[in-house]
């Protein structure tokens, strides 16, 4: 590069000059400071000559070194223990009638079926963040109507929850029904007893809301506590085809040789 010295060296015997340059390769700024003085040539002429030179660098970090080699891959860790097997899943196909299957033992399946209508009837609901199985519409079986007790006997009518399910029907005739026995009840079970009058002029006291019960071992309750909704009982319908429904919820059914059973009884009347 060229340097522009003063035009009249006699008036400026010393001339200072500095410049910087940046080296992109190493990221360093280099600074050069020089002092020039007027010198006398043997032939009588004068010229500027550098008498001091100071070179410096200005950088906040040194140049980057070469990239090192990639280290060796570490050894593969030992395989962890096998986790516990989760419960059996639920499979719903696209058939017109599907069955929601509960499998209690996959090696020797014990299966119970619940009839649903379409593949969208049963679906897992993840929107709430909880494990919710949403069931749109299901159909519970209602057993065929059972006739009442034989005339002239003291035997009541027995419904076995283990085989009859949750809904049973009873056709009422002219004979008295001293009691309805609910068999094989566990805590949380319920039964709907749908009673229909079949006589033209039926008696309203054919059944007087008397229940007996046995537990899951089919042991009849030593202590039976009947809790009626509202604390009262009602008569039956007085016209043919009147419907009376007894909803019976088992609040408690202890096991053992002398069980205690608590029943919650709600009598719903559908009379003409």
CSV table of C-alpha atoms in Angstrom, one decimal:
chain,number,residue,atom,x,y,z
A,1,UNK,CA,0.0,0.0,0.0
A,2,UNK,CA,1.1,3.6,-0.5
A,3,UNK,CA,1.8,6.1,2.3
A,4,UNK,CA,1.1,9.8,1.8
A,5,UNK,CA,3.9,11.8,3.6
A,6,UNK,CA,3.7,15.6,4.1
A,7,UNK,CA,4.7,17.7,1.1
A,8,UNK,CA,7.2,19.8,3.1
A,9,UNK,CA,9.4,17.5,5.2
A,10,UNK,CA,11.2,20.4,6.7
A,11,UNK,CA,8.2,21.5,8.6
A,12,UNK,CA,7.4,18.0,9.9
A,13,UNK,CA,10.6,16.2,10.8
A,14,UNK,CA,8.7,13.2,12.3
A,15,UNK,CA,5.7,11.5,10.8
A,16,UNK,CA,3.5,8.9,12.5
A,17,UNK,CA,1.6,6.3,10.6
A,18,UNK,CA,-0.6,3.4,11.7
A,19,UNK,CA,-2.9,1.0,10.0
A,20,UNK,CA,-5.0,-2.2,10.8
A,21,UNK,CA,-5.9,-5.2,8.8
A,22,UNK,CA,-8.3,-8.0,9.6
A,23,UNK,CA,-7.4,-11.6,8.7
A,24,UNK,CA,-10.6,-13.5,8.1
A,25,UNK,CA,-8.8,-16.9,8.2
A,26,UNK,CA,-8.0,-16.7,11.9
A,27,UNK,CA,-10.4,-13.9,13.1
A,28,UNK,CA,-7.6,-11.6,14.3
A,29,UNK,CA,-7.1,-7.8,13.8
A,30,UNK,CA,-3.4,-6.9,13.3
A,31,UNK,CA,-2.3,-3.3,14.1
A,32,UNK,CA,0.9,-1.6,12.8
A,33,UNK,CA,2.3,1.6,14.3
A,34,UNK,CA,5.3,3.3,12.7
A,35,UNK,CA,7.4,6.5,13.3
A,36,UNK,CA,9.1,8.0,10.2
A,37,UNK,CA,11.7,10.7,10.4
A,38,UNK,CA,13.3,13.0,7.8
A,39,UNK,CA,16.7,11.6,6.9
A,40,UNK,CA,19.5,13.4,5.0
A,41,UNK,CA,21.0,11.6,2.0
A,42,UNK,CA,24.7,11.9,1.2
A,43,UNK,CA,23.8,13.6,-2.0
A,44,UNK,CA,22.0,16.3,0.0
A,45,UNK,CA,18.5,15.2,-0.5
A,46,UNK,CA,16.1,14.4,2.3
A,47,UNK,CA,13.7,11.4,2.7
A,48,UNK,CA,11.4,9.7,5.2
A,49,UNK,CA,12.6,6.5,6.8
A,50,UNK,CA,10.9,4.3,9.5
A,51,UNK,CA,12.7,4.4,12.8
A,52,UNK,CA,10.3,2.5,15.0
A,53,UNK,CA,7.6,-0.1,14.2
A,54,UNK,CA,5.2,-1.7,16.7
A,55,UNK,CA,3.0,-4.6,15.6
A,56,UNK,CA,0.2,-5.9,17.8
A,57,UNK,CA,-2.9,-8.0,17.6
A,58,UNK,CA,-6.4,-7.4,19.0
A,59,UNK,CA,-8.7,-10.4,19.5
A,60,UNK,CA,-11.0,-11.7,22.3
A,61,UNK,CA,-10.4,-15.3,21.5
A,62,UNK,CA,-7.7,-17.3,19.8
A,63,UNK,CA,-8.1,-19.0,16.4
A,64,UNK,CA,-10.1,-22.2,16.3
A,65,UNK,CA,-8.1,-25.3,16.4
A,66,UNK,CA,-8.6,-28.3,14.2
A,67,UNK,CA,-11.7,-30.4,15.0
A,68,UNK,CA,-10.8,-33.4,17.1
A,69,UNK,CA,-11.6,-37.0,16.2
A,70,UNK,CA,-15.0,-38.5,17.1
A,71,UNK,CA,-14.8,-40.5,20.3
A,72,UNK,CA,-15.5,-44.2,20.5
A,73,UNK,CA,-19.0,-45.4,20.9
A,74,UNK,CA,-19.7,-46.6,24.4
A,75,UNK,CA,-20.7,-50.1,25.2
A,76,UNK,CA,-24.4,-51.1,25.1
A,77,UNK,CA,-26.0,-51.4,28.5
A,78,UNK,CA,-27.5,-54.5,29.8
A,79,UNK,CA,-31.1,-55.3,28.9
A,80,UNK,CA,-33.5,-54.3,31.7
A,81,UNK,CA,-36.0,-56.6,33.4
A,82,UNK,CA,-39.1,-57.5,31.5
A,83,UNK,CA,-42.1,-55.5,32.7
A,84,UNK,CA,-45.3,-57.0,34.0
A,85,UNK,CA,-47.8,-58.0,31.4
A,86,UNK,CA,-50.7,-55.6,31.1
A,87,UNK,CA,-54.4,-56.5,31.1
A,88,UNK,CA,-56.1,-57.9,28.1
A,89,UNK,CA,-57.2,-55.2,25.6
A,90,UNK,CA,-60.6,-54.6,24.1
A,91,UNK,CA,-61.3,-55.4,20.5
A,92,UNK,CA,-64.3,-53.9,18.7
A,93,UNK,CA,-64.9,-54.9,15.1
A,94,UNK,CA,-67.1,-53.3,12.5
A,95,UNK,CA,-69.8,-56.0,12.4
A,96,UNK,CA,-73.5,-55.0,12.7
A,97,UNK,CA,-73.6,-56.6,16.2
A,98,UNK,CA,-70.5,-56.4,18.3
A,99,UNK,CA,-69.7,-58.0,21.6
A,100,UNK,CA,-67.6,-56.3,24.2
A,101,UNK,CA,-65.6,-59.2,25.7
A,102,UNK,CA,-64.2,-59.3,29.2
A,103,UNK,CA,-61.4,-61.9,29.5
A,104,UNK,CA,-60.4,-62.7,33.1
A,105,UNK,CA,-57.8,-65.4,32.2
A,106,UNK,CA,-56.2,-65.3,28.7
A,107,UNK,CA,-54.9,-68.9,29.2
A,108,UNK,CA,-58.3,-70.3,29.9
A,109,UNK,CA,-60.8,-67.5,28.9
A,110,UNK,CA,-63.9,-67.0,30.9
A,111,UNK,CA,-65.9,-64.6,28.7
A,112,UNK,CA,-69.1,-62.7,29.2
A,113,UNK,CA,-70.8,-60.8,26.3
A,114,UNK,CA,-72.5,-57.5,26.2
A,115,UNK,CA,-74.5,-56.9,23.0
A,116,UNK,CA,-74.0,-53.5,21.4
A,117,UNK,CA,-75.3,-52.0,18.2
A,118,UNK,CA,-72.4,-50.5,16.1
A,119,UNK,CA,-68.7,-50.2,16.2
A,120,UNK,CA,-69.1,-46.6,17.6
A,121,UNK,CA,-71.3,-47.7,20.5
A,122,UNK,CA,-68.2,-48.5,22.7
A,123,UNK,CA,-65.2,-46.2,22.4
A,124,UNK,CA,-62.4,-45.1,24.6
A,125,UNK,CA,-62.7,-41.4,25.6
A,126,UNK,CA,-59.3,-39.7,26.0
A,127,UNK,CA,-60.5,-36.1,26.0
A,128,UNK,CA,-60.8,-35.9,29.7
A,129,UNK,CA,-57.4,-37.3,30.4
A,130,UNK,CA,-58.9,-40.2,32.4
A,131,UNK,CA,-59.4,-43.8,31.4
A,132,UNK,CA,-63.1,-43.6,30.4
A,133,UNK,CA,-64.9,-46.2,28.3
A,134,UNK,CA,-67.9,-44.4,26.8
A,135,UNK,CA,-70.9,-46.6,26.0
A,136,UNK,CA,-73.5,-45.0,23.8
A,137,UNK,CA,-76.3,-47.6,24.0
A,138,UNK,CA,-76.5,-51.1,25.3
A,139,UNK,CA,-79.2,-53.7,25.7
A,140,UNK,CA,-79.7,-55.7,28.9
A,141,UNK,CA,-81.6,-59.0,28.8
A,142,UNK,CA,-85.0,-59.2,30.4
A,143,UNK,CA,-86.0,-62.7,31.3
A,144,UNK,CA,-89.3,-64.1,30.1
A,145,UNK,CA,-92.2,-63.7,32.5
A,146,UNK,CA,-92.2,-66.1,35.4
A,147,UNK,CA,-95.5,-67.4,36.9
A,148,UNK,CA,-96.3,-66.9,40.5
A,149,UNK,CA,-96.2,-69.5,43.2
A,150,UNK,CA,-98.6,-72.5,43.2
A,151,UNK,CA,-102.0,-72.0,44.8
A,152,UNK,CA,-102.3,-73.1,48.4
A,153,UNK,CA,-98.5,-73.2,49.1
A,154,UNK,CA,-96.4,-71.0,51.3
A,155,UNK,CA,-93.5,-71.0,48.8
A,156,UNK,CA,-92.4,-67.6,47.6
A,157,UNK,CA,-90.9,-66.7,44.2
A,158,UNK,CA,-87.1,-67.1,43.8
A,159,UNK,CA,-84.9,-65.2,41.3
A,160,UNK,CA,-81.3,-66.2,41.1
A,161,UNK,CA,-79.2,-63.1,40.2
A,162,UNK,CA,-76.3,-65.3,39.0
A,163,UNK,CA,-78.4,-66.8,36.2
A,164,UNK,CA,-81.4,-64.4,35.8
A,165,UNK,CA,-79.3,-61.2,35.5
A,166,UNK,CA,-80.5,-57.8,36.5
A,167,UNK,CA,-84.0,-57.7,35.0
A,168,UNK,CA,-86.8,-60.3,35.7
A,169,UNK,CA,-90.5,-60.3,35.0
A,170,UNK,CA,-93.3,-61.8,37.1
A,171,UNK,CA,-96.9,-62.3,36.1
A,172,UNK,CA,-99.2,-61.8,39.1
A,173,UNK,CA,-102.3,-64.1,39.4
A,174,UNK,CA,-104.9,-64.5,42.1
A,175,UNK,CA,-102.7,-66.4,44.6
A,176,UNK,CA,-100.7,-64.7,47.3
A,177,UNK,CA,-96.9,-64.3,47.0
A,178,UNK,CA,-95.6,-64.4,50.6
A,179,UNK,CA,-92.2,-63.2,49.6
A,180,UNK,CA,-89.7,-62.8,46.8
A,181,UNK,CA,-86.3,-64.4,47.4
A,182,UNK,CA,-83.2,-62.9,45.7
A,183,UNK,CA,-80.5,-65.5,45.5
A,184,UNK,CA,-76.7,-65.1,45.2
A,185,UNK,CA,-76.4,-61.4,45.9
A,186,UNK,CA,-73.1,-59.6,46.3
A,187,UNK,CA,-72.5,-56.0,47.4
A,188,UNK,CA,-73.3,-53.7,44.5
A,189,UNK,CA,-75.7,-56.1,42.7
A,190,UNK,CA,-79.2,-54.9,41.7
A,191,UNK,CA,-82.3,-56.5,40.3
A,192,UNK,CA,-85.4,-55.0,38.7
A,193,UNK,CA,-88.5,-57.1,39.4
A,194,UNK,CA,-91.2,-56.1,36.8
A,195,UNK,CA,-94.6,-57.3,38.0
A,196,UNK,CA,-97.7,-57.3,35.8
A,197,UNK,CA,-101.3,-57.9,36.8
A,198,UNK,CA,-102.9,-60.6,34.8
A,199,UNK,CA,-106.4,-60.7,36.4
A,200,UNK,CA,-109.3,-58.6,35.4
A,201,UNK,CA,-110.0,-57.4,38.9
A,202,UNK,CA,-106.7,-58.1,40.7
A,203,UNK,CA,-106.1,-57.8,44.4
A,204,UNK,CA,-103.7,-55.1,45.3
A,205,UNK,CA,-102.1,-57.1,48.1
A,206,UNK,CA,-101.0,-60.2,46.1
A,207,UNK,CA,-97.4,-59.2,47.0
A,208,UNK,CA,-96.8,-57.1,50.2
A,209,UNK,CA,-93.2,-56.0,49.4
A,210,UNK,CA,-91.6,-58.8,51.5
A,211,UNK,CA,-88.1,-59.8,50.3
A,212,UNK,CA,-85.6,-62.4,51.5
A,213,UNK,CA,-82.0,-62.8,50.2
A,214,UNK,CA,-79.0,-65.0,50.2
A,215,UNK,CA,-75.3,-64.0,49.7
A,216,UNK,CA,-72.8,-65.2,47.0
A,217,UNK,CA,-72.5,-68.5,48.9
A,218,UNK,CA,-76.3,-68.9,48.7
A,219,UNK,CA,-76.5,-68.6,52.5
A,220,UNK,CA,-79.8,-67.0,53.5
A,221,UNK,CA,-79.3,-63.8,55.5
A,222,UNK,CA,-79.5,-64.2,59.3
A,223,UNK,CA,-80.0,-60.4,59.5
A,224,UNK,CA,-81.9,-58.8,56.6
A,225,UNK,CA,-82.3,-55.0,56.6
A,226,UNK,CA,-84.9,-53.7,54.1
A,227,UNK,CA,-84.7,-49.9,53.4
A,228,UNK,CA,-87.7,-48.7,51.5
A,229,UNK,CA,-87.6,-45.5,49.5
A,230,UNK,CA,-89.5,-42.9,51.6
A,231,UNK,CA,-89.7,-45.4,54.4
A,232,UNK,CA,-93.1,-46.7,53.2
A,233,UNK,CA,-94.5,-49.5,51.1
A,234,UNK,CA,-97.3,-49.3,48.4
A,235,UNK,CA,-100.0,-51.6,47.1
A,236,UNK,CA,-100.0,-53.0,43.6
A,237,UNK,CA,-102.0,-51.8,40.7
A,238,UNK,CA,-105.8,-52.5,40.8
A,239,UNK,CA,-106.4,-52.9,37.1
A,240,UNK,CA,-105.4,-55.6,34.6
A,241,UNK,CA,-101.9,-55.1,33.0
A,242,UNK,CA,-100.9,-52.5,35.7
A,243,UNK,CA,-97.1,-52.6,36.1
A,244,UNK,CA,-95.2,-52.4,39.4
A,245,UNK,CA,-91.4,-52.4,39.3
A,246,UNK,CA,-89.3,-53.1,42.4
A,247,UNK,CA,-85.8,-51.8,42.0
A,248,UNK,CA,-83.7,-53.6,44.7
A,249,UNK,CA,-80.1,-52.6,45.3
A,250,UNK,CA,-77.8,-54.7,47.5
A,251,UNK,CA,-75.9,-52.3,49.7
A,252,UNK,CA,-74.1,-55.0,51.7
A,253,UNK,CA,-73.9,-58.8,51.6
A,254,UNK,CA,-71.4,-60.2,54.0
A,255,UNK,CA,-70.0,-63.7,53.6
A,256,UNK,CA,-69.8,-66.5,56.2
A,257,UNK,CA,-72.2,-68.7,58.0
A,258,UNK,CA,-74.5,-65.9,59.4
A,259,UNK,CA,-74.5,-63.2,56.7
A,260,UNK,CA,-76.0,-59.7,57.0
A,261,UNK,CA,-77.7,-58.3,53.9
A,262,UNK,CA,-78.9,-54.7,53.4
A,263,UNK,CA,-81.3,-54.0,50.6
A,264,UNK,CA,-82.4,-50.6,49.2
A,265,UNK,CA,-85.9,-51.1,47.7
A,266,UNK,CA,-87.6,-48.5,45.4
A,267,UNK,CA,-91.2,-49.3,44.3
A,268,UNK,CA,-92.2,-47.6,41.0
A,269,UNK,CA,-95.8,-47.8,40.0
A,270,UNK,CA,-97.1,-47.6,36.4
A,271,UNK,CA,-100.9,-47.9,36.7
A,272,UNK,CA,-103.7,-47.1,34.4
